[in-house]
Amino acid sequence: MLIDKYPPFLQELVELQALAAAQQPEYDRSLEELCGLHEDFSLFTLTERGTARWEEILGIARQRGDTLPIRRARIQTVYLSRLPYTGRALEDYLRQVSEQYTLQLDTANYQLYVDVLLDGYDRRAALLAVLAEMLPANIALQLLSMIRETVAASPVIPAAVVTTEVRHIHQPQGGVKNGQMATAERPAARHRSQL
């Protein structure tokens, strides 16, 4: 409480108690922002305020329905994009975006194949936009992205299944079992008119 910050002899004054009570909401809000200020030092722990600031700096338009992690991921993708003119720089960028990726350049056909594991569809769209800006105009990009999905645990439904299997071994007259060829000559085929 703000009133606790004053010396004990001033805490007894009615006017000071009323003043402290009026300033308490603003004090709490300022203290909360101050305690969370360190989270805005890193792109990976941005708060709502830090995210809005970085979106303004980088010129990223906030889309309707975006959650804070989605906005953070978009900021990280744009911030980490530098124009790589070498394969090593492109690999460094992909390593920062995802821990699992493969990169293959087909120089004869001017194709770049990128397989990458991402956290969401929004991250894929941002990566595709950044790679389109990074790559030279004469290289075609083939992007295969695998998206991690978290699925809520489905309820367990106990069930029992009973199956029965009936096998019948057919042994035709003449002693030939299923799957075996008869060694004796087969009777000649008859025409319909002979039947």
Coordinates of C-alpha atoms in Angstrom, one line a residue:
M1 CA 0.0 0.0 0.0
L2 CA 1.1 3.5 -0.8
I3 CA 0.3 4.8 2.7
D4 CA 2.9 2.4 4.1
K5 CA 5.6 4.4 2.3
Y6 CA 5.0 7.4 4.6
P7 CA 6.5 7.8 8.1
P8 CA 4.2 6.5 10.9
F9 CA 3.3 9.9 12.2
L10 CA 2.1 11.1 8.8
Q11 CA 0.1 7.9 8.2
E12 CA -2.4 9.1 10.9
L13 CA -3.4 12.2 9.0
V14 CA -6.8 11.8 7.4
E15 CA -5.9 14.0 4.4
L16 CA -2.8 11.9 3.6
Q17 CA -4.8 8.7 3.9
A18 CA -7.3 10.1 1.3
L19 CA -4.5 11.2 -0.9
A20 CA -2.8 7.8 -0.7
A21 CA -6.0 6.0 -1.5
A22 CA -6.6 8.2 -4.6
Q23 CA -3.1 7.6 -5.9
Q24 CA -3.0 3.9 -5.1
P25 CA -4.4 2.6 -8.5
E26 CA -1.8 4.7 -10.5
Y27 CA 0.9 3.5 -8.1
D28 CA 0.0 -0.1 -8.6
R29 CA -0.1 0.2 -12.4
S30 CA 3.3 2.0 -12.4
L31 CA 4.8 -0.7 -10.1
E32 CA 3.5 -3.5 -12.4
E33 CA 4.9 -1.9 -15.5
L34 CA 8.3 -1.3 -13.7
C35 CA 8.4 -5.0 -12.6
G36 CA 7.7 -6.2 -16.1
L37 CA 10.0 -3.8 -17.9
H38 CA 12.8 -6.4 -18.1
E39 CA 10.6 -8.7 -20.2
D40 CA 10.8 -6.1 -23.1
F41 CA 14.6 -6.4 -23.3
S42 CA 14.3 -9.7 -25.3
L43 CA 12.2 -10.4 -28.4
F44 CA 11.3 -13.8 -26.9
T45 CA 9.7 -12.4 -23.8
L46 CA 7.9 -9.3 -25.1
T47 CA 4.9 -8.0 -23.2
E48 CA 1.9 -6.4 -24.9
R49 CA 3.5 -3.0 -24.6
G50 CA 6.9 -4.2 -26.0
T51 CA 5.1 -6.1 -28.9
A52 CA 3.2 -3.0 -29.9
R53 CA 6.4 -1.0 -29.8
W54 CA 8.3 -3.4 -32.0
E55 CA 5.4 -3.7 -34.5
E56 CA 5.6 0.0 -34.9
I57 CA 9.4 0.0 -35.3
L58 CA 9.4 -2.8 -37.9
G59 CA 6.2 -1.6 -39.7
I60 CA 4.3 -4.8 -39.0
A61 CA 0.5 -4.5 -39.2
R62 CA -1.3 -6.3 -36.4
Q63 CA -3.9 -8.7 -37.7
R64 CA -7.3 -9.3 -36.1
G65 CA -7.3 -12.2 -33.7
D66 CA -3.5 -12.4 -33.2
T67 CA -2.4 -13.6 -29.9
L68 CA 0.8 -12.4 -28.1
P69 CA 2.9 -15.5 -29.1
I70 CA 1.9 -15.1 -32.7
R71 CA 2.8 -11.4 -32.7
R72 CA 6.1 -12.3 -31.0
A73 CA 6.9 -14.9 -33.7
R74 CA 6.2 -12.5 -36.5
I75 CA 8.5 -9.8 -34.9
Q76 CA 11.3 -12.4 -34.5
T77 CA 11.0 -13.5 -38.1
V78 CA 11.2 -10.0 -39.5
Y79 CA 13.9 -8.8 -37.1
L80 CA 16.1 -11.8 -37.7
S81 CA 15.9 -11.4 -41.5
R82 CA 19.1 -10.0 -43.0
L83 CA 19.8 -10.2 -46.7
P84 CA 22.1 -13.3 -46.9
Y85 CA 24.2 -13.3 -50.0
T86 CA 25.9 -16.5 -48.9
G87 CA 24.6 -20.0 -48.2
R88 CA 26.2 -19.9 -44.7
A89 CA 24.3 -16.7 -43.8
L90 CA 21.0 -18.3 -45.0
E91 CA 21.7 -21.4 -42.9
D92 CA 22.4 -19.1 -39.9
Y93 CA 19.0 -17.5 -40.4
L94 CA 17.2 -20.8 -40.7
R95 CA 19.0 -22.1 -37.6
Q96 CA 17.6 -19.1 -35.6
V97 CA 14.1 -19.7 -37.0
S98 CA 13.9 -23.4 -36.4
E99 CA 16.0 -26.1 -34.8
Q100 CA 15.2 -28.7 -37.6
Y101 CA 15.7 -27.7 -41.2
T102 CA 17.4 -28.9 -44.4
L103 CA 18.7 -26.7 -47.1
Q104 CA 19.5 -28.0 -50.6
L105 CA 20.6 -25.8 -53.6
D106 CA 20.2 -27.2 -57.1
T107 CA 22.4 -24.8 -59.0
A108 CA 21.8 -26.5 -62.4
N109 CA 18.1 -25.8 -62.2
Y110 CA 18.2 -22.7 -60.1
Q111 CA 16.1 -24.2 -57.3
L112 CA 16.4 -23.9 -53.5
Y113 CA 14.7 -26.6 -51.5
V114 CA 14.0 -25.8 -47.8
D115 CA 12.4 -28.3 -45.4
V116 CA 11.7 -26.7 -42.0
L117 CA 9.8 -27.6 -38.8
L118 CA 7.8 -24.6 -37.5
D119 CA 5.5 -23.8 -34.6
G120 CA 2.5 -22.6 -36.5
Y121 CA 1.0 -21.5 -39.8
D122 CA 1.6 -17.8 -39.1
R123 CA 5.3 -18.5 -38.7
R124 CA 5.2 -20.3 -42.1
A125 CA 3.7 -17.3 -43.8
A126 CA 6.2 -14.9 -42.2
L127 CA 9.1 -17.2 -43.2
L128 CA 7.9 -17.5 -46.7
A129 CA 7.6 -13.7 -47.0
V130 CA 11.1 -13.2 -45.6
L131 CA 12.7 -15.9 -47.8
A132 CA 11.0 -14.4 -50.9
E133 CA 12.7 -11.0 -50.1
M134 CA 16.1 -12.6 -49.2
L135 CA 16.6 -14.9 -52.3
P136 CA 17.8 -13.6 -55.6
A137 CA 15.2 -13.3 -58.3
N138 CA 16.6 -16.1 -60.5
I139 CA 16.3 -18.7 -57.7
A140 CA 13.0 -20.6 -57.3
L141 CA 12.1 -21.5 -53.7
Q142 CA 10.6 -24.8 -52.9
L143 CA 9.4 -24.6 -49.3
L144 CA 8.2 -27.7 -47.4
S145 CA 7.2 -26.8 -43.9
M146 CA 6.1 -29.2 -41.2
I147 CA 3.9 -27.6 -38.6
R148 CA 3.8 -28.7 -35.0
E149 CA 0.3 -29.0 -33.6
T150 CA -0.7 -29.5 -30.1
V151 CA -3.9 -31.5 -29.7
A152 CA -5.9 -31.5 -26.6
A153 CA -6.1 -34.9 -25.0
S154 CA -9.1 -36.7 -26.2
P155 CA -11.3 -38.4 -23.5
V156 CA -10.6 -42.0 -23.0
I157 CA -13.6 -44.2 -23.9
P158 CA -13.3 -47.7 -22.7
A159 CA -14.4 -50.3 -25.2
A160 CA -14.1 -54.0 -25.8
V161 CA -14.0 -55.6 -29.1
V162 CA -14.4 -59.3 -29.6
T163 CA -13.7 -60.9 -33.0
T164 CA -14.1 -64.5 -34.0
E165 CA -12.5 -66.1 -37.0
V166 CA -13.9 -69.2 -38.6
R167 CA -11.6 -71.1 -40.9
H168 CA -12.9 -73.7 -43.3
I169 CA -10.6 -76.0 -45.1
H170 CA -12.2 -77.3 -48.2
Q171 CA -10.9 -80.6 -49.5
P172 CA -12.6 -81.5 -52.7
Q173 CA -13.1 -85.1 -53.8
G174 CA -10.0 -86.4 -55.2
G175 CA -7.8 -85.4 -52.3
V176 CA -6.5 -82.0 -53.5
K177 CA -6.3 -79.4 -50.7
N178 CA -6.6 -75.7 -51.1
G179 CA -3.6 -74.1 -52.7
Q180 CA -2.2 -77.3 -54.2
M181 CA -2.2 -78.3 -57.8
A182 CA -3.5 -81.6 -58.8
T183 CA -1.0 -83.8 -60.5
A184 CA -3.5 -85.8 -62.5
E185 CA -4.9 -84.4 -65.7
R186 CA -7.9 -82.1 -65.4
P187 CA -11.0 -83.0 -67.3
A188 CA -11.5 -81.2 -70.6
A189 CA -13.6 -78.1 -70.5
R190 CA -17.1 -78.6 -71.7
H191 CA -19.1 -76.3 -73.9
R192 CA -22.5 -75.1 -72.7
S193 CA -24.2 -77.1 -75.3
Q194 CA -22.7 -80.3 -73.9
L195 CA -24.0 -79.6 -70.4

